[in-house]
Tab-separated table of C-alpha atoms and ligand atoms in Angstrom:
chain	number	residue	atom	x	y	z
A	514	MET	CA	63.191	61.997	122.691
A	515	THR	CA	63.549	58.648	120.753
A	516	PRO	CA	60.697	56.181	121.918
A	517	LEU	CA	61.956	53.158	123.673
A	518	LEU	CA	59.979	51.085	121.085
A	519	GLU	CA	58.830	52.081	117.792
A	520	ILE	CA	56.895	49.781	114.754
A	521	ARG	CA	57.183	51.559	111.568
A	522	ASN	CA	54.935	50.536	108.737
A	523	VAL	CA	54.814	47.074	110.001
A	524	SER	CA	52.236	44.430	107.796
A	525	LYS	CA	52.008	40.724	107.911
A	526	ASN	CA	50.780	38.296	105.932
A	527	PHE	CA	49.924	34.133	106.673
A	528	ASP	CA	49.755	33.111	103.153
A	529	ALA	CA	47.548	35.355	101.398
A	530	LEU	CA	45.524	36.468	104.851
A	531	LYS	CA	46.774	39.915	105.705
A	532	VAL	CA	46.909	39.837	109.733
A	533	ILE	CA	48.330	43.121	110.288
A	534	ASP	CA	48.174	45.384	107.935
A	535	ASP	CA	50.308	48.653	108.050
A	536	VAL	CA	50.649	49.159	111.683
A	537	SER	CA	52.751	52.551	112.783
A	538	PHE	CA	53.168	52.937	116.950
A	539	SER	CA	55.696	54.456	119.470
A	540	VAL	CA	56.110	53.049	123.069
A	541	PRO	CA	57.128	55.927	125.388
A	542	ALA	CA	60.326	54.816	127.772
A	543	ASN	CA	59.156	54.547	130.504
A	544	GLY	CA	55.524	54.551	130.054
A	545	ARG	CA	52.071	52.564	130.653
A	546	THR	CA	50.700	51.658	127.179
A	547	ALA	CA	48.251	49.213	126.511
A	548	LEU	CA	47.103	47.806	122.893
A	549	ILE	CA	43.885	46.623	122.556
A	550	GLY	CA	41.177	45.989	120.476
A	551	PRO	CA	38.664	43.111	119.318
A	552	ASN	CA	39.582	39.433	119.570
A	553	GLY	CA	41.245	38.413	116.487
A	554	ALA	CA	42.113	42.335	115.341
A	555	GLY	CA	46.355	41.206	115.765
A	556	LYS	CA	47.478	42.223	118.931
A	557	THR	CA	49.431	38.749	119.794
A	558	THR	CA	50.699	38.832	116.279
A	559	ILE	CA	51.836	41.944	117.646
A	560	PHE	CA	53.734	40.659	120.309
A	561	ASN	CA	55.349	37.683	118.239
A	562	LEU	CA	56.674	40.819	115.430
A	563	ILE	CA	57.834	42.892	118.551
A	564	SER	CA	59.518	39.642	120.461
A	565	GLY	CA	60.847	38.085	116.580
A	566	PHE	CA	58.512	34.656	117.283
A	567	TYR	CA	57.404	36.103	113.699
A	568	ASP	CA	59.361	37.687	110.888
A	569	VAL	CA	57.440	40.928	110.126
A	570	SER	CA	55.982	40.978	106.011
A	571	SER	CA	56.973	44.199	105.699
A	572	GLY	CA	57.836	47.103	107.689
A	573	VAL	CA	60.576	47.428	111.184
A	574	VAL	CA	60.696	47.495	114.676
A	575	LEU	CA	63.340	49.614	116.166
A	576	LEU	CA	64.089	48.969	119.782
A	577	ASP	CA	65.563	52.253	121.607
A	578	GLY	CA	66.321	53.606	118.036
A	579	MET	CA	68.037	50.540	116.713
A	580	ASP	CA	66.453	48.335	113.788
A	581	ILE	CA	66.378	45.037	115.290
A	582	THR	CA	64.096	43.586	112.672
A	583	LYS	CA	66.077	41.498	111.667
A	584	VAL	CA	67.675	40.389	115.377
A	585	PRO	CA	66.605	36.684	116.368
A	586	SER	CA	64.097	36.769	119.240
A	587	ARG	CA	66.651	35.679	121.518
A	588	LYS	CA	69.192	38.659	120.803
A	589	ARG	CA	66.420	40.458	121.490
A	590	ALA	CA	65.775	39.337	125.046
A	591	ALA	CA	69.423	40.063	125.657
A	592	LEU	CA	68.901	43.663	123.843
A	593	GLY	CA	66.560	44.407	126.536
A	594	GLN	CA	62.861	42.382	125.651
A	595	ALA	CA	60.922	40.342	128.039
A	596	ARG	CA	57.192	39.036	127.715
A	597	SER	CA	54.503	36.942	129.544
A	598	PHE	CA	51.905	34.859	127.132
A	599	GLN	CA	48.396	34.728	126.962
A	600	ASN	CA	48.458	31.324	128.333
A	601	ILE	CA	50.799	30.548	131.571
A	602	ARG	CA	53.950	28.901	130.503
A	603	LEU	CA	56.065	27.751	133.552
A	604	MET	CA	57.276	24.557	134.454
A	605	PRO	CA	54.452	23.677	137.121
A	606	HIS	CA	56.095	20.562	138.397
A	607	LEU	CA	59.446	23.380	139.663
A	608	SER	CA	59.678	25.506	142.493
A	609	VAL	CA	58.624	29.346	142.274
A	610	VAL	CA	62.263	30.442	142.487
A	611	GLU	CA	63.387	27.927	140.056
A	612	ASN	CA	60.830	29.159	137.574
A	613	VAL	CA	62.312	32.609	137.931
A	614	MET	CA	65.805	31.289	137.783
A	615	LEU	CA	64.408	30.001	134.067
A	616	GLY	CA	63.664	33.417	133.326
A	617	GLN	CA	67.658	34.764	134.398
A	618	GLN	CA	69.254	32.625	131.759
A	619	SER	CA	67.992	34.841	128.833
A	620	ARG	CA	70.717	37.343	130.086
A	621	ALA	CA	73.159	34.737	130.501
A	622	ASP	CA	75.916	34.974	127.512
A	623	GLY	CA	78.645	31.758	127.021
A	624	LEU	CA	80.904	32.750	129.814
A	625	LYS	CA	77.774	33.172	132.543
A	626	GLN	CA	76.439	30.162	131.144
A	627	ALA	CA	79.833	28.703	131.732
A	628	LEU	CA	79.908	29.424	135.267
A	629	LEU	CA	76.777	28.772	136.329
A	630	PRO	CA	77.209	26.257	138.716
A	631	LEU	CA	78.989	28.528	140.190
A	632	ARG	CA	76.573	31.452	140.292
A	633	ALA	CA	73.252	29.405	141.404
A	634	SER	CA	73.174	30.264	145.095
A	635	HIS	CA	74.190	34.053	143.525
A	636	LEU	CA	71.031	33.764	141.606
A	637	ARG	CA	68.440	31.607	143.649
A	638	ALA	CA	69.766	34.819	146.324
A	639	GLU	CA	69.037	37.316	143.824
A	640	ALA	CA	65.619	35.519	142.087
A	641	GLU	CA	64.495	35.150	145.914
A	642	ALA	CA	65.133	38.640	146.642
A	643	GLN	CA	62.304	39.627	143.613
A	644	LEU	CA	60.071	37.886	144.475
A	645	GLU	CA	60.318	39.294	148.227
A	646	SER	CA	60.130	42.923	146.636
A	647	MET	CA	57.116	42.023	144.705
A	648	ASN	CA	55.481	40.894	148.001
A	649	ILE	CA	53.809	37.838	146.106
A	650	ARG	CA	52.496	35.445	148.751
A	651	VAL	CA	54.504	32.458	148.298
A	652	HIS	CA	57.027	30.374	150.023
A	653	PRO	CA	60.072	30.152	147.563
A	654	ASP	CA	60.118	26.055	147.411
A	655	ASP	CA	56.338	26.005	147.229
A	656	VAL	CA	55.933	23.634	143.737
A	657	VAL	CA	54.245	25.925	140.534
A	658	SER	CA	51.089	23.476	140.025
A	659	SER	CA	50.188	24.014	143.607
A	660	LEU	CA	49.521	27.871	143.209
A	661	PRO	CA	46.165	29.649	142.487
A	662	TYR	CA	46.182	30.723	138.898
A	663	GLY	CA	46.026	34.308	139.973
A	664	ILE	CA	49.662	33.922	142.116
A	665	ARG	CA	50.856	31.770	139.003
A	666	LYS	CA	50.213	34.747	136.490
A	667	GLN	CA	52.039	36.908	138.973
A	668	ILE	CA	55.308	34.343	139.214
A	669	GLU	CA	54.773	34.542	135.545
A	670	VAL	CA	55.720	38.167	135.487
A	671	VAL	CA	58.184	37.894	137.709
A	672	ARG	CA	59.730	35.092	135.809
A	673	ALA	CA	59.726	37.650	132.313
A	674	LEU	CA	61.119	40.224	135.114
A	675	ALA	CA	64.552	38.230	136.090
A	676	SER	CA	65.817	38.987	132.726
A	677	LYS	CA	66.090	42.705	133.687
A	678	PRO	CA	64.430	43.600	130.867
A	679	ARG	CA	63.849	47.404	129.983
A	680	LEU	CA	60.770	47.039	128.002
A	681	LEU	CA	57.770	43.999	129.610
A	682	LEU	CA	55.601	42.931	127.108
A	683	LEU	CA	51.877	41.484	129.115
A	684	ASP	CA	50.002	39.886	126.929
A	685	GLU	CA	46.400	39.459	128.970
A	686	PRO	CA	48.013	39.424	132.062
A	687	ALA	CA	44.558	39.873	134.067
A	688	ALA	CA	42.440	37.092	131.885
A	689	GLY	CA	41.136	34.724	134.754
A	690	LEU	CA	41.710	36.724	137.508
A	691	ASN	CA	38.876	37.866	140.284
A	692	PRO	CA	38.661	41.611	140.658
A	693	ALA	CA	40.787	41.068	143.489
A	694	GLU	CA	43.659	39.278	141.598
A	695	THR	CA	43.269	42.028	139.174
A	696	ALA	CA	43.673	45.209	142.037
A	697	ALA	CA	46.581	43.239	142.930
A	698	LEU	CA	47.962	42.734	139.847
A	699	VAL	CA	47.616	46.697	139.166
A	700	GLU	CA	49.605	47.392	141.872
A	701	PHE	CA	52.133	45.234	141.129
A	702	LEU	CA	52.880	46.694	137.685
A	703	ARG	CA	52.548	49.862	138.717
A	704	LYS	CA	55.558	48.649	140.956
A	705	ILE	CA	57.581	47.565	138.332
A	706	SER	CA	56.886	50.498	136.384
A	707	ASP	CA	57.685	52.651	138.751
A	708	SER	CA	60.880	50.653	138.766
A	709	GLY	CA	61.498	51.966	135.290
A	710	VAL	CA	60.688	49.277	133.526
A	711	THR	CA	58.534	50.420	130.300
A	712	LEU	CA	55.225	48.223	129.768
A	713	LEU	CA	53.368	47.567	126.674
A	714	VAL	CA	50.048	45.319	127.851
A	715	VAL	CA	47.470	43.431	125.996
A	716	GLU	CA	44.210	43.460	127.955
A	717	HIS	CA	40.673	43.064	127.730
A	718	ASP	CA	39.651	44.282	130.804
A	719	MET	CA	39.100	48.456	130.433
A	720	SER	CA	39.281	49.472	133.931
A	721	LEU	CA	42.417	47.604	133.978
A	722	VAL	CA	43.462	49.750	130.696
A	723	ARG	CA	42.177	52.923	132.151
A	724	SER	CA	44.121	51.974	136.148
A	725	LEU	CA	47.034	51.597	134.249
A	726	CYS	CA	48.254	52.636	131.447
A	727	ASP	CA	48.013	56.703	130.079
A	728	HIS	CA	48.354	55.504	126.146
A	729	ALA	CA	46.343	53.133	124.153
A	730	VAL	CA	46.668	51.375	120.697
A	731	VAL	CA	43.830	50.154	119.473
A	732	LEU	CA	43.351	47.426	116.138
A	733	ASN	CA	40.947	46.266	114.258
A	734	PHE	CA	40.869	43.849	112.141
A	735	GLY	CA	44.967	44.306	111.877
A	736	ARG	CA	44.862	48.145	111.160
A	737	LYS	CA	45.479	50.938	113.829
A	738	ILE	CA	42.283	53.026	114.693
A	739	TYR	CA	43.188	54.722	117.473
A	740	ASP	CA	46.566	56.017	119.199
A	741	GLY	CA	46.075	58.888	122.007
A	742	ALA	CA	45.428	58.823	125.663
A	743	THR	CA	43.662	56.218	127.246
A	744	ALA	CA	40.827	58.399	128.732
A	745	HIS	CA	39.763	59.338	125.589
A	746	VAL	CA	39.694	55.590	124.090
A	747	HIS	CA	36.212	55.301	125.205
A	748	GLU	CA	34.397	57.883	122.904
A	749	ASP	CA	36.280	57.710	119.880
A	750	PRO	CA	33.525	56.784	117.258
A	751	GLN	CA	35.487	54.278	115.233
A	752	VAL	CA	37.030	52.447	118.602
A	753	LEU	CA	32.966	52.086	119.599
A	754	GLU	CA	31.954	50.829	116.271
A	755	ALA	CA	34.996	48.420	116.132
A	756	TYR	CA	33.077	46.982	119.402
A	757	LEU	CA	30.045	47.430	119.238
A	758	GLY	CA	28.784	47.406	115.656
A	759	PRO	CA	27.801	49.855	113.016
A	760	GLY	CA	25.394	52.323	114.035
A	761	HIS	CA	26.350	52.203	117.728
A	762	ALA	CA	29.432	54.461	118.166
A	763	GLY	CA	27.567	57.222	120.754
A	764	LYS	CA	24.677	54.582	122.410
A	765	ALA	CA	26.941	52.576	124.484
A	766	GLY	CA	29.716	52.892	126.913
A	767	LEU	CA	32.830	50.854	125.763
A	768	ALA	CA	33.683	49.758	129.222
A	769	GLY	CA	30.265	47.738	128.967
A	770	ALA	CA	31.142	46.398	125.586
A	771	VAL	CA	34.302	45.223	126.804
A	772	ALA	CA	33.987	44.622	130.300
B	1085	LIG	N1	50.589	31.459	112.492
B	1085	LIG	C1	49.410	31.582	112.007
B	1085	LIG	N2	48.648	31.291	110.871
B	1085	LIG	C2	47.500	31.708	110.224
B	1085	LIG	N3	47.172	32.722	110.832
B	1085	LIG	C3	47.501	33.363	112.366
B	1085	LIG	C4	48.717	32.989	112.833
B	1085	LIG	N4	49.057	33.629	113.870
B	1085	LIG	C5	47.817	34.519	114.104
B	1085	LIG	N5	46.904	34.356	112.784
B	1085	LIG	C6	45.889	35.104	112.880
B	1085	LIG	O1	45.985	36.416	113.102
B	1085	LIG	C7	44.600	36.837	113.389
B	1085	LIG	C8	45.377	38.014	114.363
B	1085	LIG	O2	45.066	37.287	115.463
B	1085	LIG	P1	45.790	37.191	117.294
B	1085	LIG	O3	47.677	38.232	116.563
B	1085	LIG	O4	46.084	36.245	118.077
B	1085	LIG	O5	44.758	38.461	117.850
B	1085	LIG	P2	44.534	39.311	119.057
B	1085	LIG	O6	45.863	38.451	119.708
B	1085	LIG	O7	44.308	40.332	119.003
B	1085	LIG	O8	43.174	37.936	119.689
B	1085	LIG	C9	43.807	35.796	113.830
B	1085	LIG	O9	43.107	36.073	112.206
B	1085	LIG	C10	44.411	34.781	113.727
B	1085	LIG	O10	43.418	33.230	113.202
B	1086	LIG	MG1	45.427	37.153	121.538
């Protein structure tokens, strides 16, 4: 079966600095894949290459078998990609439902854009229904800046979903969340996955990775060092060395190193 996303021999240089070095991996459709690795390994850069915020220096990006390497980022969104960012990028002075409606924009083409005033109430109803289906405990008219951080992270995910993506890229969705908020987020992401959205998740919290993702790709210094079952990632000598340093493989668990 064609993977929903594939990157093939992708490299990225910033001037003389090689940040991504010949990385290839696939994200199966309807799966939940984790992209992990130490700080500075290149995870966010990979997201920027997948979503077209950066151009690759070499290599190919395929979405559902189609070469999108040269497709601009706005068009990639229209093809079914959405992402959330490492730092929250909601509009703090707007309401919850207005923020979600902003996420609907990326699927609007010229004609829809022109009709937007007529469709506004329909779109608002759709955004409200999406918030309700995700069980987020907010009023649609709450102003985002008044809400707790954990709720804002969830709203950011709902906003990304408002464009009805097939592939959702999440960059450290649990950063800054307490254990209860993290557990709620995992439930929430499972629900999204069950609805048929393919997930690719950058995450430091290994317990989240283990409870959510079956497949993991590990980067270190811009190179892929592991690609396989999440269940065995903490036993891999190269992964242990990347997290714990040379000579430490086997002496301690990965969970302790990155938790
Ligand atoms: N726009 C850029 N210009 C120069 N270097 C960059 C740029 N973006 C990322 N890098 C470098 O690429 C490396 C990987 O960064 P990043 O992808 O953010 O890592 P991660 O998300 O895994 O922590 C870092 O050394 C970072 O400084
Ligand atoms: Mg990052």
